[in-house]
Coordinates of C-alpha atoms in Angstrom, one line a residue:
M1 CA 199.1 27.8 -43.9
A2 CA 199.4 24.0 -43.7
T3 CA 201.6 22.6 -41.0
A4 CA 203.4 19.3 -40.8
G5 CA 203.0 16.7 -38.1
R6 CA 205.1 16.8 -34.9
L7 CA 208.7 15.7 -35.4
G8 CA 211.4 14.1 -33.4
H9 CA 214.4 15.6 -31.6
G10 CA 217.7 14.7 -29.9
D11 CA 218.3 11.0 -29.7
E12 CA 214.5 10.2 -30.2
V13 CA 213.8 6.9 -31.8
D14 CA 210.9 5.9 -34.0
G15 CA 211.6 2.6 -35.8
A16 CA 209.3 3.6 -38.6
R17 CA 211.4 6.5 -39.5
R18 CA 214.7 4.9 -40.5
S19 CA 214.8 5.4 -44.3
R20 CA 215.2 8.9 -45.7
T21 CA 216.9 10.9 -48.4
G22 CA 220.2 12.7 -48.0
G23 CA 223.8 12.1 -49.3
A24 CA 226.6 9.7 -48.6
C25 CA 230.4 10.1 -48.3
P26 CA 232.4 9.6 -51.5
R27 CA 232.7 6.0 -52.6
G28 CA 235.5 4.0 -50.8
L29 CA 236.0 6.5 -48.0
S30 CA 235.2 5.8 -44.3
P31 CA 233.1 8.5 -42.6
P32 CA 235.2 10.0 -39.7
V33 CA 234.5 10.0 -36.0
L34 CA 233.6 13.6 -35.3
H35 CA 235.5 15.4 -32.7
A36 CA 235.1 19.1 -31.6
S37 CA 238.8 19.6 -32.4
M38 CA 238.8 18.2 -35.9
P39 CA 240.5 20.5 -38.4
L40 CA 238.7 22.5 -41.0
T41 CA 239.9 24.9 -43.6
A42 CA 239.1 28.6 -42.9
G43 CA 237.5 29.1 -46.4
L44 CA 234.2 27.8 -47.6
G45 CA 235.5 25.8 -50.6
S46 CA 236.9 22.6 -49.0
A47 CA 237.2 20.7 -45.8
A48 CA 239.9 18.4 -44.4
L49 CA 238.3 15.9 -42.2
T50 CA 239.9 13.4 -39.8
G51 CA 239.6 9.8 -40.8
E52 CA 241.3 7.8 -43.6
D53 CA 242.8 10.9 -45.5
T54 CA 239.2 12.0 -46.2
H55 CA 239.2 15.3 -48.2
M56 CA 235.9 16.5 -49.5
Q57 CA 235.0 19.5 -51.7
T58 CA 231.7 21.2 -51.0
A59 CA 229.6 24.0 -52.4
V60 CA 228.4 26.0 -49.4
T61 CA 225.4 28.4 -49.5
Q62 CA 225.9 32.1 -48.7
V63 CA 226.6 32.9 -45.1
S64 CA 225.1 35.8 -43.2
D65 CA 226.9 38.8 -41.8
E66 CA 226.2 37.3 -38.3
I67 CA 228.1 34.1 -39.2
K68 CA 231.0 36.2 -40.4
R69 CA 230.9 38.5 -37.4
L70 CA 231.0 35.6 -35.0
E71 CA 233.6 33.8 -37.2
L72 CA 231.5 30.6 -37.5
E73 CA 232.4 29.8 -41.1
R74 CA 234.2 26.6 -40.2
Y75 CA 231.2 25.3 -38.3
V76 CA 228.9 26.1 -41.2
L77 CA 231.2 24.2 -43.5
Q78 CA 231.3 21.2 -41.1
M79 CA 227.5 21.1 -41.1
E80 CA 227.4 21.4 -44.9
V81 CA 229.9 18.6 -45.3
D82 CA 228.9 16.1 -42.6
G83 CA 225.4 17.2 -41.7
L84 CA 226.5 18.0 -38.1
T85 CA 228.9 20.3 -36.3
V86 CA 230.3 20.5 -32.8
V87 CA 231.0 23.9 -31.2
P88 CA 233.2 24.0 -28.1
P89 CA 232.4 26.1 -25.0
S90 CA 235.3 28.4 -25.8
V91 CA 233.3 29.6 -28.8
T92 CA 229.8 29.8 -27.2
G93 CA 231.1 31.3 -24.0
V94 CA 229.4 29.0 -21.6
T95 CA 231.3 28.6 -18.3
P96 CA 231.7 25.6 -16.0
E97 CA 229.7 27.4 -13.3
F98 CA 226.8 27.9 -15.7
L99 CA 226.9 24.3 -16.7
D100 CA 226.9 23.3 -13.0
R101 CA 223.7 25.3 -12.5
C102 CA 222.0 23.7 -15.5
T103 CA 223.0 20.3 -14.1
E104 CA 221.8 21.0 -10.6
V105 CA 218.4 22.1 -11.8
L106 CA 217.9 18.9 -13.9
L107 CA 219.0 16.5 -11.2
T108 CA 216.7 18.2 -8.8
E109 CA 213.8 18.0 -11.3
F110 CA 214.6 14.3 -11.9
T111 CA 214.3 13.5 -8.2
R112 CA 211.0 15.5 -8.0
M113 CA 209.5 13.6 -11.0
T114 CA 210.7 10.1 -10.2
G115 CA 211.2 10.1 -6.4
A116 CA 214.7 8.7 -6.9
P117 CA 217.9 10.4 -5.7
I118 CA 220.4 10.9 -8.5
S119 CA 224.0 12.0 -9.0
L120 CA 226.4 12.5 -11.9
E121 CA 228.7 9.8 -10.5
N122 CA 226.2 7.1 -9.8
G123 CA 223.1 7.8 -11.9
P124 CA 219.7 7.0 -10.2
E125 CA 220.3 5.8 -6.7
A126 CA 217.0 3.8 -6.5
E127 CA 215.4 1.1 -8.7
L128 CA 213.2 2.6 -11.4
V129 CA 210.3 0.9 -13.3
W130 CA 208.1 2.2 -16.0
P131 CA 204.5 2.9 -15.0
E132 CA 201.7 0.6 -16.3
R133 CA 200.5 1.7 -19.7
T134 CA 196.9 2.9 -20.0
G135 CA 194.9 3.5 -23.2
K136 CA 197.1 4.7 -26.1
S137 CA 200.0 5.9 -24.0
R138 CA 203.3 5.6 -26.0
S139 CA 207.0 6.5 -25.4
F140 CA 209.9 6.3 -27.9
L141 CA 212.1 5.7 -24.8
R142 CA 210.3 2.5 -24.0
D143 CA 210.9 -0.4 -26.3
E144 CA 208.7 -3.4 -25.7
D145 CA 211.8 -5.6 -25.8
A146 CA 213.9 -3.4 -23.6
P147 CA 215.0 -4.0 -20.0
P148 CA 214.1 -1.6 -17.2
P149 CA 214.5 2.1 -17.9
T150 CA 218.0 3.5 -18.6
Q151 CA 216.9 7.0 -19.6
M152 CA 214.1 9.5 -19.4
L153 CA 213.1 12.8 -20.9
I154 CA 212.5 15.9 -18.9
Q155 CA 210.3 18.2 -21.0
Q156 CA 209.7 21.9 -21.0
I157 CA 213.0 22.7 -19.3
M158 CA 212.9 26.3 -20.3
Q159 CA 210.2 26.8 -17.7
L160 CA 212.4 25.3 -14.9
D161 CA 215.1 28.0 -14.5
R162 CA 216.5 31.1 -16.2
C163 CA 219.8 29.2 -16.9
F164 CA 218.0 27.3 -19.8
R165 CA 216.4 30.5 -21.2
D166 CA 219.8 32.0 -21.3
L167 CA 221.2 28.9 -22.9
F168 CA 218.6 28.9 -25.6
V169 CA 219.2 32.5 -26.7
N170 CA 223.0 31.9 -27.2
P171 CA 223.9 34.1 -30.2
V172 CA 226.4 31.5 -31.7
V173 CA 223.8 28.7 -31.8
D174 CA 221.1 31.1 -33.0
A175 CA 223.3 32.1 -36.0
L176 CA 223.9 28.4 -36.9
I177 CA 220.3 27.5 -36.6
D178 CA 219.3 30.5 -38.7
H179 CA 221.8 29.3 -41.3
A180 CA 220.3 25.8 -41.4
I181 CA 216.6 26.8 -41.5
G182 CA 216.9 30.1 -43.5
P183 CA 214.5 32.9 -44.0
V184 CA 210.8 32.9 -44.9
P185 CA 210.1 33.1 -48.6
F186 CA 208.9 36.7 -48.5
G187 CA 210.5 39.7 -46.7
G188 CA 213.6 37.8 -45.6
A189 CA 212.5 37.4 -42.0
K190 CA 214.1 34.6 -40.0
A191 CA 212.0 31.4 -40.1
R192 CA 213.5 29.5 -37.1
R193 CA 211.3 29.0 -34.0
L194 CA 211.6 26.9 -30.9
S195 CA 209.7 23.6 -31.1
S196 CA 210.5 22.2 -27.7
T197 CA 213.2 22.2 -25.0
N198 CA 214.1 19.0 -23.2
S199 CA 216.7 17.0 -21.4
F200 CA 217.7 13.4 -22.0
V201 CA 218.9 11.9 -18.7
K202 CA 220.7 8.7 -19.6
W203 CA 222.4 6.1 -17.3
Q204 CA 224.1 2.7 -17.7
G205 CA 222.5 0.0 -19.8
E206 CA 223.7 -2.2 -22.6
Y207 CA 220.4 -2.1 -24.6
G208 CA 220.0 1.7 -25.3
Y209 CA 217.9 1.9 -28.5
G210 CA 218.8 -1.6 -29.5
E211 CA 220.8 -2.7 -32.6
S212 CA 219.3 0.1 -34.7
L213 CA 220.8 2.7 -32.4
G214 CA 217.5 4.5 -33.0
L215 CA 218.7 6.1 -36.2
H216 CA 216.2 8.5 -37.7
P217 CA 215.9 12.0 -39.2
D218 CA 214.0 14.5 -37.1
Q219 CA 212.0 15.9 -39.9
G220 CA 210.9 12.4 -41.1
A221 CA 207.2 13.3 -40.6
T222 CA 207.4 15.8 -43.4
P223 CA 206.8 15.0 -47.1
R224 CA 209.8 14.4 -49.4
P225 CA 211.7 15.5 -51.3
W226 CA 213.3 17.9 -48.8
G227 CA 214.9 21.1 -50.0
A228 CA 218.1 22.9 -49.0
Q229 CA 216.5 24.6 -46.0
A230 CA 216.1 22.4 -43.0
L231 CA 212.5 22.0 -41.7
T232 CA 213.8 21.4 -38.2
A233 CA 217.2 21.6 -36.5
N234 CA 218.7 20.5 -33.2
A235 CA 221.1 22.1 -30.7
T236 CA 222.1 19.6 -28.0
W237 CA 224.1 21.1 -25.2
C238 CA 226.4 18.5 -23.6
L239 CA 226.3 18.9 -19.8
T240 CA 228.6 15.9 -19.4
E241 CA 231.5 14.7 -21.6
Y242 CA 230.4 12.8 -24.7
T243 CA 232.2 9.5 -25.6
K244 CA 231.0 6.4 -27.4
S245 CA 231.1 4.3 -24.2
D246 CA 229.3 7.0 -22.3
G247 CA 226.3 6.8 -24.8
A248 CA 227.3 9.5 -27.2
L249 CA 225.1 10.7 -30.0
A250 CA 225.4 8.6 -33.2
Y251 CA 225.1 10.0 -36.6
V252 CA 225.6 9.0 -40.3
P253 CA 227.9 11.5 -42.0
G254 CA 226.5 12.9 -45.2
S255 CA 223.0 11.5 -44.6
H256 CA 221.6 15.0 -44.9
R257 CA 222.3 15.3 -48.6
P258 CA 219.8 14.8 -51.4
G259 CA 220.3 11.4 -52.9
F260 CA 221.2 9.5 -49.8
V261 CA 219.4 6.3 -49.3
A262 CA 219.6 4.4 -46.0
S263 CA 220.5 0.8 -46.7
A264 CA 220.0 -2.2 -44.4
K265 CA 223.7 -1.7 -43.3
V266 CA 223.3 2.0 -42.4
V267 CA 224.0 1.3 -38.7
Q268 CA 227.6 0.4 -39.8
Q269 CA 228.0 3.9 -41.1
A270 CA 227.1 5.5 -37.8
R271 CA 229.8 7.3 -36.0
P272 CA 230.0 8.7 -32.4
V273 CA 230.1 12.4 -31.7
E274 CA 232.7 12.8 -29.0
C275 CA 233.3 16.1 -27.3
E276 CA 234.0 17.9 -24.1
R277 CA 231.5 19.0 -21.5
G278 CA 229.9 22.3 -22.5
S279 CA 230.1 21.6 -26.3
V280 CA 226.9 22.1 -28.3
I281 CA 226.1 19.7 -31.2
V282 CA 224.1 21.3 -34.0
W283 CA 222.5 19.5 -37.0
P284 CA 219.6 19.9 -39.5
G285 CA 216.5 17.7 -39.3
S286 CA 217.6 15.7 -42.3
T287 CA 220.6 14.1 -40.7
L288 CA 220.3 10.5 -39.7
H289 CA 221.1 10.2 -36.0
G290 CA 220.5 8.2 -32.8
A291 CA 222.6 7.2 -29.8
F292 CA 225.0 4.5 -28.6
P293 CA 224.2 2.7 -25.4
K294 CA 225.8 4.0 -22.2
L295 CA 228.1 1.2 -21.0
T296 CA 229.7 3.2 -18.1
K297 CA 228.6 4.2 -14.6
G298 CA 227.1 7.6 -14.0
L299 CA 225.1 9.9 -16.2
R300 CA 225.1 11.3 -19.7
L301 CA 223.2 14.6 -19.4
N302 CA 222.2 17.2 -22.0
A303 CA 219.9 20.2 -22.6
V304 CA 218.2 20.1 -26.0
A305 CA 216.8 23.0 -27.9
Y306 CA 214.7 21.6 -30.8
Y307 CA 213.9 24.1 -33.5
R308 CA 211.4 24.2 -36.4
H309 CA 210.7 26.2 -39.5
Q310 CA 207.9 28.6 -38.9
S311 CA 205.6 26.5 -41.1
V312 CA 206.1 23.3 -39.1
L313 CA 203.8 22.4 -36.2
P314 CA 205.7 22.7 -32.8
Q315 CA 206.0 19.9 -30.3
E316 CA 205.2 22.3 -27.4
N317 CA 202.6 25.1 -28.0
M318 CA 204.9 27.7 -26.4
T319 CA 202.7 30.7 -27.3
I320 CA 200.3 29.2 -24.7
T321 CA 202.6 27.4 -22.3
M322 CA 205.1 30.2 -22.0
K323 CA 202.6 33.1 -22.1
D324 CA 202.4 33.5 -18.3
A325 CA 205.9 32.1 -17.7
P326 CA 208.9 34.4 -17.2
W327 CA 210.0 34.0 -20.8
D328 CA 211.5 37.5 -20.8
D329 CA 213.7 36.8 -17.8
C330 CA 216.8 35.9 -20.0
E331 CA 219.8 37.4 -21.7
N332 CA 217.9 38.5 -24.8
A333 CA 214.1 38.9 -24.3
D334 CA 213.6 40.2 -27.9
L335 CA 215.2 37.0 -29.4
M336 CA 213.2 34.8 -27.0
R337 CA 210.0 36.5 -28.0
E338 CA 210.8 35.8 -31.7
L339 CA 211.8 32.2 -31.0
I340 CA 208.6 31.4 -29.2
G341 CA 206.6 33.1 -32.0
F342 CA 204.4 35.4 -29.9
D343 CA 204.1 37.8 -32.8
D344 CA 203.6 35.3 -35.6
V345 CA 200.5 35.6 -37.8
F346 CA 199.7 31.9 -37.6
P347 CA 198.1 30.1 -35.9
Y348 CA 195.6 32.8 -35.0
L349 CA 193.0 32.7 -32.2
K350 CA 190.7 35.4 -33.5
Q351 CA 190.1 37.7 -36.5
S352 CA 193.5 39.1 -37.3
Q353 CA 192.9 40.9 -40.6
E354 CA 191.3 44.3 -41.0
V355 CA 187.6 44.4 -41.8
P356 CA 186.1 47.1 -44.0
R357 CA 183.1 49.0 -42.6
A358 CA 180.1 50.5 -44.3
K359 CA 180.6 54.2 -44.9
A360 CA 178.4 56.3 -42.7

């Protein structure tokens, strides 16, 4: 089975991946700022969005019994209309104490990796500099024209603590990701798998990703045209409040739809995703997104689960990196096993098909 190249996630920026296909808001209407509390109709036929009296009709694909059982229809509709949805902690069930634990683990790991003390209130409490580049080393966080670092990526966070393994088997998010990516073509099995788990640690700095806001679609490395099923999807858990001045996620409403063409002025269409701490932002890999610069003191912190369709190459080879890790120490070991892909047919390491033998 052919696999696509590694894809982006979270606020990742790659200047070469700014144009894409998708869909725009109706002519003459301003895309709304997305808030977790924005009203949506209970049915799947229409949506009333905040903004300049923006009312949009949408045809939504069938929803699973799991979506219905968890009463997630409004979030599915929001994702179908805008290309992104925000689910508050009251729906996912995460508690302040749980978020505190996730935060504590990440701040401790940041200090271990960088040597710098750090706090939510002040950000890094020592001057940080990028290391000298050697060979072909490259980082999407490090623009050649950018000032000293104002963010870093902590990778493989699922291996750091059980809190992240529990977070990434949350049934509400799993149902939404499953809706976005859909089943495999044969047998109806679920196609979503984890690609990587990371945390963007972001502190004050006026540059951010520059004027472009780093806008890109995560599945930009895959050939177009894209179909209705997402090839990748993102669930970003907000461990701090998200506001525009605090460096919130930026996204272009409707950019996930077939027919959308990113113009030179696409940055002007970008809107902030503002939501309370503990919210989770979910979007398909076709949605154009980036991030605003953080203009305030302190940290913007998240935990990102980046998902892939089973046919897409993962960013982290979890079947190897998690094999001897405590992957089953979590709320739902069966789901974690499936998300990692331990039982997938591909890629194989040895003969996997039966071999006929000469009859004695």
